[in-house]
């Protein structure tokens, strides 16, 4: 019975990795579309977001079957419960990558020096998403903690971008709408960082039984 359960947990981990990889791909495409002005790249994001939605439903179904058909011990129960929470954050990451792509489609190929900061911000969030999923699979509390600390860097990038865009608008009011589009994109990347942080916090819960927000 235990070997069957461990096999199902291994499949769950594989599916979590696959879902995380889809999130990374969506973010990377949106970031590259922004910095290159290539709208065709942005158009590849919505189908990936749809794949993420499907993967969420598949993982949710697997987790529920594990809970109902098996008899998980406390640590296993925490791992499965954490996975259910994490896939919600990953699904939202996919949605926000799609939101970024939608804005890019209206930029008509425009790029700006300010996007270099957004590119760096995107790279940071991709790293956070990758490491948070890796921390889950490895049950690595230290790596999860590193992800959480990186959220400060993403917030710092957002402040830099926001201040730069405010300066742009002050110097050239005619680009106000464009600057606001870039600000919205930066805000979505910031939210992606927040979701990666949430994932990391649930990793810590799955291992240690402690969660920052709920004090479980």
XYZ file of N, CA and C in Angstrom:
648
model
N 0.840 -1.208 0.000
C 0.000 0.000 0.000
C 0.874 1.256 0.000
N 1.937 1.228 0.845
C 2.810 2.393 0.941
C 3.552 2.625 -0.371
N 3.988 1.552 -1.010
C 4.723 1.716 -2.261
C 3.832 2.338 -3.331
N 2.554 1.963 -3.341
C 1.605 2.546 -4.277
C 1.418 4.029 -3.997
N 1.338 4.354 -2.709
C 1.174 5.751 -2.307
C 2.394 6.570 -2.708
N 3.580 6.028 -2.469
C 4.817 6.728 -2.835
C 4.902 6.938 -4.342
N 4.408 5.966 -5.107
C 4.394 6.094 -6.564
C 3.486 7.248 -6.995
N 2.333 7.349 -6.350
C 1.405 8.433 -6.666
C 1.974 9.791 -6.258
N 2.679 9.841 -5.139
C 3.332 11.083 -4.719
C 4.397 11.498 -5.731
N 5.115 10.514 -6.267
C 6.140 10.801 -7.266
C 5.505 11.378 -8.531
N 4.370 10.826 -8.942
C 3.651 11.348 -10.107
C 3.175 12.772 -9.822
N 2.690 12.994 -8.606
C 2.252 14.340 -8.210
C 3.407 15.325 -8.334
N 4.575 14.932 -7.840
C 5.744 15.811 -7.930
C 6.087 16.132 -9.382
N 6.006 15.121 -10.241
C 6.296 15.328 -11.663
C 5.317 16.318 -12.276
N 4.051 16.186 -11.941
C 3.040 17.086 -12.477
C 3.226 18.512 -11.947
N 3.654 18.623 -10.698
C 3.931 19.952 -10.135
C 5.091 20.606 -10.881
N 6.120 19.818 -11.182
C 7.263 20.332 -11.934
C 6.813 20.793 -13.317
N 5.969 19.986 -13.968
C 5.476 20.341 -15.299
C 4.663 21.627 -15.264
N 3.823 21.775 -14.260
C 3.019 22.993 -14.136
C 3.918 24.201 -13.889
N 4.929 24.009 -13.039
C 5.878 25.083 -12.779
C 6.633 25.483 -14.038
N 7.002 24.488 -14.853
C 7.720 24.767 -16.097
C 6.849 25.569 -17.062
N 5.557 25.259 -17.102
C 4.639 26.029 -17.943
C 4.565 27.481 -17.474
N 4.543 27.678 -16.166
C 4.530 29.045 -15.617
C 5.791 29.798 -16.033
N 6.939 29.131 -15.916
C 8.202 29.750 -16.303
C 8.193 30.134 -17.772
N 7.675 29.230 -18.617
C 7.635 29.488 -20.060
C 6.743 30.684 -20.384
N 5.592 30.756 -19.709
C 4.666 31.863 -19.951
C 5.294 33.200 -19.570
N 5.954 33.231 -18.421
C 6.600 34.470 -17.967
C 7.733 34.858 -18.920
N 8.539 33.871 -19.308
C 9.688 34.137 -20.185
C 9.235 34.670 -21.541
N 8.176 34.091 -22.098
C 7.673 34.560 -23.388
C 7.144 35.985 -23.286
N 6.399 36.252 -22.211
C 5.858 37.600 -22.022
C 6.985 38.615 -21.880
N 8.023 38.248 -21.140
C 9.161 39.145 -20.944
C 9.904 39.404 -22.253
N 10.133 38.341 -23.022
C 10.846 38.504 -24.293
C 10.019 39.309 -25.286
N 8.697 39.081 -25.285
C 7.821 39.847 -26.176
C 7.901 41.330 -25.862
N 7.995 41.663 -24.588
C 8.066 43.063 -24.174
C 9.380 43.707 -24.602
N 10.483 43.018 -24.365
C 11.786 43.618 -24.634
C 12.130 43.641 -26.118
N 11.513 42.760 -26.916
C 11.801 42.723 -28.348
C 10.721 43.401 -29.180
N 9.552 43.612 -28.564
C 8.437 44.180 -29.314
C 7.786 43.182 -30.255
N 8.070 41.895 -30.054
C 7.546 40.838 -30.918
C 6.188 40.366 -30.399
N 5.131 40.874 -31.006
C 3.776 40.543 -30.553
C 3.463 39.069 -30.775
N 4.085 38.446 -31.759
C 3.821 37.023 -32.024
C 4.201 36.161 -30.822
N 5.210 36.588 -30.071
C 5.582 35.862 -28.858
C 4.496 36.007 -27.792
N 3.958 37.209 -27.688
C 2.891 37.447 -26.712
C 1.682 36.569 -26.988
N 1.415 36.311 -28.275
C 0.255 35.509 -28.650
C 0.417 34.035 -28.281
N 1.638 33.619 -27.952
C 1.880 32.232 -27.541
C 1.552 32.006 -26.064
N 1.365 33.091 -25.319
C 1.146 32.966 -23.873
C -0.239 32.431 -23.510
N -1.334 32.939 -24.106
C -2.669 32.441 -23.719
C -2.842 30.920 -23.814
N -2.348 30.259 -24.889
C -2.479 28.792 -24.920
C -1.743 28.105 -23.768
N -0.604 28.671 -23.370
C 0.139 28.105 -22.247
C -0.641 28.307 -20.954
N -1.254 29.470 -20.810
C -2.099 29.736 -19.643
C -3.241 28.727 -19.575
N -3.799 28.384 -20.729
C -4.859 27.372 -20.782
C -4.337 26.009 -20.346
N -3.120 25.675 -20.770
C -2.496 24.409 -20.349
C -2.300 24.387 -18.830
N -1.928 25.526 -18.277
C -1.749 25.636 -16.826
C -3.074 25.381 -16.111
N -4.158 25.921 -16.658
C -5.489 25.694 -16.076
C -5.832 24.201 -16.067
N -5.552 23.526 -17.189
C -5.830 22.096 -17.272
C -4.977 21.309 -16.282
N -3.722 21.708 -16.176
C -2.813 21.021 -15.252
C -3.284 21.209 -13.810
N -3.802 22.394 -13.490
C -4.324 22.631 -12.152
C -5.441 21.648 -11.829
N -6.358 21.459 -12.770
C -7.476 20.544 -12.538
C -6.994 19.091 -12.384
N -6.005 18.707 -13.199
C -5.468 17.346 -13.107
C -4.812 17.097 -11.746
N -4.020 18.065 -11.296
C -3.324 17.909 -10.020
C -4.314 17.923 -8.864
N -5.292 18.787 -8.955
C -6.319 18.843 -7.907
C -7.018 17.489 -7.783
N -7.351 16.894 -8.920
C -8.006 15.591 -8.919
C -7.110 14.521 -8.301
N -5.820 14.552 -8.645
C -4.889 13.564 -8.096
C -4.742 13.735 -6.583
N -4.651 14.963 -6.133
C -4.512 15.217 -4.694
C -5.732 14.706 -3.924
N -6.901 14.967 -4.455
C -8.125 14.531 -3.782
C -8.213 13.005 -3.735
N -7.794 12.330 -4.809
C -7.790 10.871 -4.815
C -6.817 10.324 -3.772
N -5.655 10.974 -3.652
C -4.679 10.542 -2.644
C -5.249 10.683 -1.233
N -5.970 11.768 -1.017
C -6.547 12.002 0.312
C -7.679 11.026 0.614
N -8.468 10.688 -0.397
C -9.646 9.851 -0.183
C -9.344 8.354 -0.228
N -8.403 7.962 -1.088
C -8.166 6.540 -1.312
C -7.003 5.973 -0.508
N -6.147 6.848 -0.014
C -4.997 6.405 0.765
C -5.158 6.865 2.216
N -4.187 6.494 3.020
C -4.186 6.920 4.416
C -2.856 7.619 4.719
N -2.737 8.857 4.262
C -1.460 9.564 4.426
C -1.149 9.879 5.879
N 0.130 9.755 6.226
C 0.571 10.176 7.546
C 0.676 11.692 7.557
N 0.983 12.258 8.715
C 0.911 13.715 8.890
C 1.731 14.474 7.852
N 2.978 14.059 7.619
C 3.830 14.792 6.677
C 3.290 14.669 5.254
N 2.831 13.470 4.887
C 2.243 13.294 3.558
C 1.014 14.175 3.400
N 0.212 14.246 4.434
C -1.004 15.052 4.397
C -0.665 16.517 4.184
N 0.373 16.980 4.866
C 0.800 18.367 4.691
C 1.291 18.606 3.272
N 2.029 17.643 2.704
C 2.562 17.798 1.356
C 1.432 17.893 0.333
N 0.434 17.050 0.490
C -0.693 17.072 -0.446
C -1.502 18.350 -0.281
N -1.736 18.753 0.967
C -2.487 19.984 1.235
C -1.754 21.196 0.672
N -0.423 21.208 0.837
C 0.384 22.311 0.310
C 0.291 22.356 -1.213
N 0.306 21.177 -1.860
C 0.205 21.135 -3.326
C -1.107 21.756 -3.787
N -2.183 21.468 -3.081
C -3.486 22.039 -3.437
C -3.468 23.567 -3.344
N -2.771 24.088 -2.349
C -2.654 25.542 -2.213
C -1.754 26.123 -3.289
N -0.660 25.428 -3.567
C 0.338 25.941 -4.507
C -0.194 26.039 -5.927
N -1.009 25.058 -6.338
C -1.482 25.091 -7.721
C -2.413 26.284 -7.962
N -3.059 26.758 -6.904
C -3.875 27.973 -7.042
C -2.982 29.159 -7.375
N -1.848 29.272 -6.689
C -0.911 30.361 -6.962
C -0.302 30.218 -8.355
N 0.006 28.988 -8.755
C 0.584 28.794 -10.084
C -0.424 29.130 -11.184
N -1.689 28.789 -10.952
C -2.719 29.138 -11.930
C -2.826 30.651 -12.075
N -2.702 31.363 -10.970
C -2.756 32.826 -11.027
C -1.529 33.401 -11.714
N -0.393 32.749 -11.543
C 0.811 33.179 -12.264
C 0.565 33.092 -13.771
N -0.060 31.999 -14.209
C -0.393 31.858 -15.625
C -1.336 32.945 -16.097
N -2.329 33.258 -15.278
C -3.283 34.316 -15.630
C -2.582 35.657 -15.777
N -1.647 35.942 -14.859
C -0.981 37.245 -14.890
C 0.019 37.345 -16.031
N 0.633 36.228 -16.390
C 1.484 36.226 -17.583
C 0.634 36.517 -18.815
N -0.576 35.974 -18.841
C -1.491 36.239 -19.952
C -1.927 37.707 -19.957
N -2.157 38.275 -18.776
C -2.506 39.701 -18.687
C -1.381 40.570 -19.245
N -0.137 40.206 -18.924
C 1.016 40.947 -19.453
C 1.041 40.867 -20.972
N 0.833 39.656 -21.489
C 0.846 39.460 -22.940
C -0.247 40.273 -23.618
N -1.401 40.377 -22.975
C -2.511 41.138 -23.549
C -2.153 42.618 -23.669
N -1.486 43.152 -22.648
C -1.066 44.553 -22.713
C -0.041 44.754 -23.822
N 0.911 43.812 -23.921
C 1.956 43.921 -24.936
C 1.353 43.990 -26.337
N 0.265 43.268 -26.553
C -0.381 43.249 -27.865
C -0.870 44.637 -28.277
N -1.100 45.510 -27.282
C -1.583 46.861 -27.579
C -0.450 47.890 -27.645
N 0.792 47.442 -27.427
C 1.922 48.372 -27.445
C 2.439 48.626 -28.856
N 1.956 47.856 -29.825
C 2.349 48.040 -31.231
C 3.857 47.974 -31.430
N 4.487 47.034 -30.747
C 5.919 46.840 -30.934
C 6.804 47.826 -30.219
N 6.222 48.685 -29.392
C 7.025 49.668 -28.670
C 7.895 48.991 -27.619
N 9.102 49.502 -27.470
C 9.977 49.116 -26.363
C 10.561 50.402 -25.794
N 11.176 50.295 -24.635
C 11.781 51.485 -24.009
C 12.921 51.046 -23.114
N 13.801 51.991 -22.801
C 14.922 51.658 -21.919
C 14.426 51.109 -20.586
N 13.251 51.577 -20.168
C 12.720 51.162 -18.876
C 12.433 49.658 -18.849
N 12.236 49.053 -20.029
C 11.914 47.631 -20.049
C 13.085 46.767 -19.604
N 14.302 47.327 -19.606
C 15.435 46.541 -19.121
C 15.248 46.193 -17.651
N 14.660 47.126 -16.885
C 14.380 46.844 -15.480
C 13.271 45.807 -15.369
N 12.288 45.876 -16.258
C 11.218 44.885 -16.236
C 11.766 43.515 -16.614
N 12.702 43.492 -17.554
C 13.325 42.222 -17.938
C 14.054 41.607 -16.749
N 14.796 42.448 -16.016
C 15.486 41.962 -14.818
C 14.488 41.495 -13.767
N 13.396 42.240 -13.647
C 12.345 41.877 -12.699
C 11.724 40.537 -13.104
N 11.486 40.356 -14.394
C 10.925 39.106 -14.899
C 11.877 37.938 -14.625
N 13.170 38.150 -14.853
C 14.156 37.093 -14.604
C 14.153 36.687 -13.138
N 14.012 37.673 -12.276
C 13.967 37.398 -10.836
C 12.728 36.579 -10.477
N 11.587 36.931 -11.063
C 10.366 36.199 -10.744
C 10.404 34.778 -11.310
N 10.983 34.607 -12.500
C 11.134 33.262 -13.070
C 11.966 32.398 -12.127
N 13.058 32.973 -11.628
C 13.925 32.257 -10.682
C 13.153 31.884 -9.419
N 12.327 32.806 -8.934
C 11.542 32.540 -7.731
C 10.557 31.401 -7.953
N 9.901 31.407 -9.106
C 8.939 30.341 -9.406
C 9.660 28.995 -9.513
N 10.777 28.973 -10.242
C 11.547 27.743 -10.409
C 12.002 27.185 -9.065
N 12.578 28.050 -8.240
C 13.116 27.606 -6.957
C 12.012 27.186 -5.986
N 10.860 27.842 -6.060
C 9.777 27.475 -5.147
C 9.262 26.070 -5.449
N 9.137 25.732 -6.733
C 8.704 24.383 -7.111
C 9.791 23.368 -6.774
N 11.037 23.734 -7.038
C 12.159 22.854 -6.716
C 12.209 22.587 -5.212
N 11.934 23.609 -4.429
C 11.930 23.461 -2.973
C 10.837 22.501 -2.535
N 9.694 22.554 -3.220
C 8.598 21.632 -2.891
C 9.007 20.185 -3.158
N 9.560 19.943 -4.344
C 9.923 18.582 -4.726
C 11.014 18.029 -3.806
N 11.981 18.872 -3.484
C 13.094 18.440 -2.629
C 12.779 18.556 -1.146
N 11.607 19.182 -0.842
C 11.241 19.441 0.555
C 12.368 20.215 1.248
N 12.826 21.255 0.574
C 13.992 22.039 0.989
C 13.534 23.361 1.605
N 13.525 23.409 2.919
C 13.074 24.605 3.634
C 14.024 25.776 3.401
N 15.308 25.496 3.329
C 16.291 26.565 3.129
C 16.094 27.248 1.775
N 15.869 26.452 0.735
C 15.639 27.021 -0.595
C 14.343 27.826 -0.616
N 13.325 27.317 0.070
C 12.058 28.053 0.164
C 12.266 29.399 0.847
N 13.101 29.400 1.889
C 13.397 30.655 2.576
C 14.112 31.651 1.683
N 14.984 31.145 0.808
C 15.684 32.011 -0.140
C 14.707 32.674 -1.103
N 13.714 31.909 -1.557
C 12.691 32.458 -2.442
C 11.978 33.629 -1.769
N 11.624 33.443 -0.525
C 10.899 34.482 0.221
C 11.728 35.762 0.323
N 13.024 35.621 0.560
C 13.875 36.812 0.681
C 14.016 37.532 -0.666
N 13.922 36.783 -1.771
C 14.058 37.398 -3.097
C 12.865 38.281 -3.442
N 11.764 38.123 -2.732
C 10.599 38.959 -3.015
C 10.925 40.432 -2.768
N 11.817 40.693 -1.833
C 12.226 42.086 -1.571
C 12.903 42.686 -2.798
N 13.674 41.866 -3.529
C 14.356 42.344 -4.728
C 13.341 42.693 -5.815
N 12.308 41.859 -5.954
C 11.257 42.137 -6.935
C 10.540 43.436 -6.582
N 10.249 43.625 -5.296
C 9.602 44.871 -4.851
C 10.494 46.078 -5.130
N 11.799 45.879 -4.968
C 12.751 46.960 -5.239
C 12.742 47.332 -6.722
N 12.705 46.322 -7.582
C 12.616 46.582 -9.018
C 11.350 47.363 -9.345
N 10.249 46.996 -8.715
C 8.988 47.685 -8.988
C 9.093 49.164 -8.630
N 9.698 49.451 -7.494
C 9.851 50.849 -7.078
C 10.722 51.626 -8.068
N 11.795 50.988 -8.543
C 12.679 51.632 -9.524
C 11.906 51.947 -10.805
N 11.154 50.958 -11.290
C 10.377 51.136 -12.518
C 9.320 52.206 -12.343
N 8.620 52.169 -11.224
C 7.565 53.152 -10.958
C 8.131 54.565 -10.949
N 9.233 54.766 -10.261
C 9.829 56.104 -10.190
C 10.337 56.565 -11.556
N 10.886 55.626 -12.323
C 11.375 55.954 -13.658
C 10.225 56.373 -14.574
N 9.109 55.665 -14.465
C 7.958 55.975 -15.316
C 7.308 57.300 -14.917
N 7.296 57.593 -13.631
C 6.779 58.885 -13.175
C 7.612 60.023 -13.777
N 8.937 59.819 -13.807
C 9.831 60.811 -14.394
C 9.571 60.958 -15.891
N 9.333 59.825 -16.563
C 9.039 59.845 -17.992
C 7.798 60.673 -18.293
N 6.755 60.457 -17.499
C 5.498 61.179 -17.715
C 5.686 62.671 -17.470
N 6.471 63.010 -16.432
C 6.710 64.419 -16.120
C 7.449 65.116 -17.252
N 8.377 64.402 -17.889
C 9.179 64.990 -18.966
C 8.442 64.987 -20.308
N 7.539 64.023 -20.472
C 6.819 63.906 -21.745
C 5.403 63.392 -21.490
N 4.470 64.265 -21.142
C 3.102 63.855 -20.817
C 2.424 63.082 -21.946
N 2.883 63.247 -23.158
C 2.258 62.583 -24.294
C 2.391 61.069 -24.279
N 3.340 60.535 -23.486
C 3.516 59.083 -23.422
C 2.886 58.505 -22.160
N 1.986 59.279 -21.556
C 1.379 58.854 -20.300
C 0.709 57.495 -20.372
N -0.050 57.256 -21.433
C -0.775 55.982 -21.555
C 0.198 54.815 -21.686
N 1.241 55.027 -22.488
C 2.263 53.985 -22.664
C 2.971 53.686 -21.338
N 3.308 54.740 -20.615
C 3.988 54.564 -19.334
C 3.106 53.799 -18.348
N 1.815 54.076 -18.365
C 0.892 53.376 -17.472
C 0.777 51.897 -17.845
N 0.854 51.612 -19.145
C 0.857 50.205 -19.577
C 2.075 49.479 -19.015
N 3.236 50.134 -19.082
C 4.445 49.530 -18.531
C 4.331 49.342 -17.018
N 3.712 50.306 -16.368
C 3.533 50.199 -14.919
C 2.641 49.013 -14.568
N 1.587 48.807 -15.351
C 0.709 47.666 -15.116
C 1.457 46.349 -15.313
N 2.309 46.308 -16.325
C 3.110 45.105 -16.568
C 4.019 44.831 -15.367
N 4.670 45.881 -14.879
C 5.545 45.729 -13.714
C 4.754 45.245 -12.503
N 3.525 45.758 -12.356
C 2.686 45.357 -11.225
C 2.335 43.879 -11.321
N 2.085 43.391 -12.529
C 1.787 41.967 -12.686
C 2.999 41.107 -12.330
N 4.189 41.566 -12.713
C 5.393 40.826 -12.322
C 5.561 40.821 -10.805
N 5.242 41.930 -10.189
C 5.323 41.983 -8.723
C 4.374 40.959 -8.103
N 3.189 40.843 -8.651
C 2.216 39.875 -8.135
C 2.697 38.441 -8.343
N 3.353 38.203 -9.472
C 3.913 36.873 -9.710
C 4.928 36.535 -8.622
N 5.743 37.525 -8.253
C 6.688 37.326 -7.149
C 5.976 37.002 -5.849
N 4.850 37.660 -5.617
C 4.064 37.385 -4.408
C 3.545 35.949 -4.408
N 3.098 35.482 -5.576
C 2.591 34.109 -5.662
C 3.713 33.091 -5.446
N 4.908 33.385 -5.986
C 6.048 32.495 -5.756
C 6.379 32.445 -4.270
N 6.252 33.592 -3.599
C 6.474 33.638 -2.147
C 5.450 32.784 -1.420
N 4.200 32.864 -1.847
C 3.154 32.030 -1.240
C 3.487 30.549 -1.389
N 3.952 30.176 -2.580
C 4.323 28.776 -2.828
C 5.420 28.349 -1.859
N 6.426 29.204 -1.706
C 7.543 28.889 -0.810
C 7.063 28.744 0.637
N 6.132 29.564 1.044
C 5.606 29.478 2.405
C 4.847 28.169 2.632
N 4.161 27.685 1.589
C 3.470 26.403 1.710
C 4.452 25.242 1.698
N 5.613 25.422 1.050
C 6.664 24.397 1.127
C 7.123 24.238 2.573
N 7.351 25.366 3.225
C 7.780 25.324 4.623
C 6.718 24.639 5.483
N 5.449 24.921 5.193
C 4.370 24.259 5.920
C 4.387 22.751 5.694
N 4.612 22.342 4.431
C 4.575 20.913 4.123
C 5.667 20.140 4.847
N 6.787 20.809 5.125
C 7.910 20.153 5.797
C 7.832 20.297 7.313
N 7.597 21.538 7.754
C 7.686 21.834 9.189
C 6.338 21.955 9.896
N 5.256 22.038 9.118
C 3.938 22.177 9.733
C 3.664 23.569 10.257
N 4.434 24.544 9.782
C 4.266 25.929 10.231
C 4.018 26.807 9.015
N 2.999 27.654 9.099
C 2.719 28.581 8.015
C 2.653 29.991 8.565
N 3.309 30.904 7.853
C 3.464 32.293 8.320
C 2.138 32.961 8.601
N 1.163 32.798 7.689
C -0.086 33.536 7.803
C -1.067 32.917 8.776
N -1.064 31.571 8.824
C -2.090 30.894 9.611
C -1.611 30.392 10.959
N -0.279 30.362 11.127
C 0.298 29.836 12.367
C -0.233 28.438 12.675
N -0.340 27.618 11.593
C -0.841 26.261 11.775
C 0.164 25.430 12.577
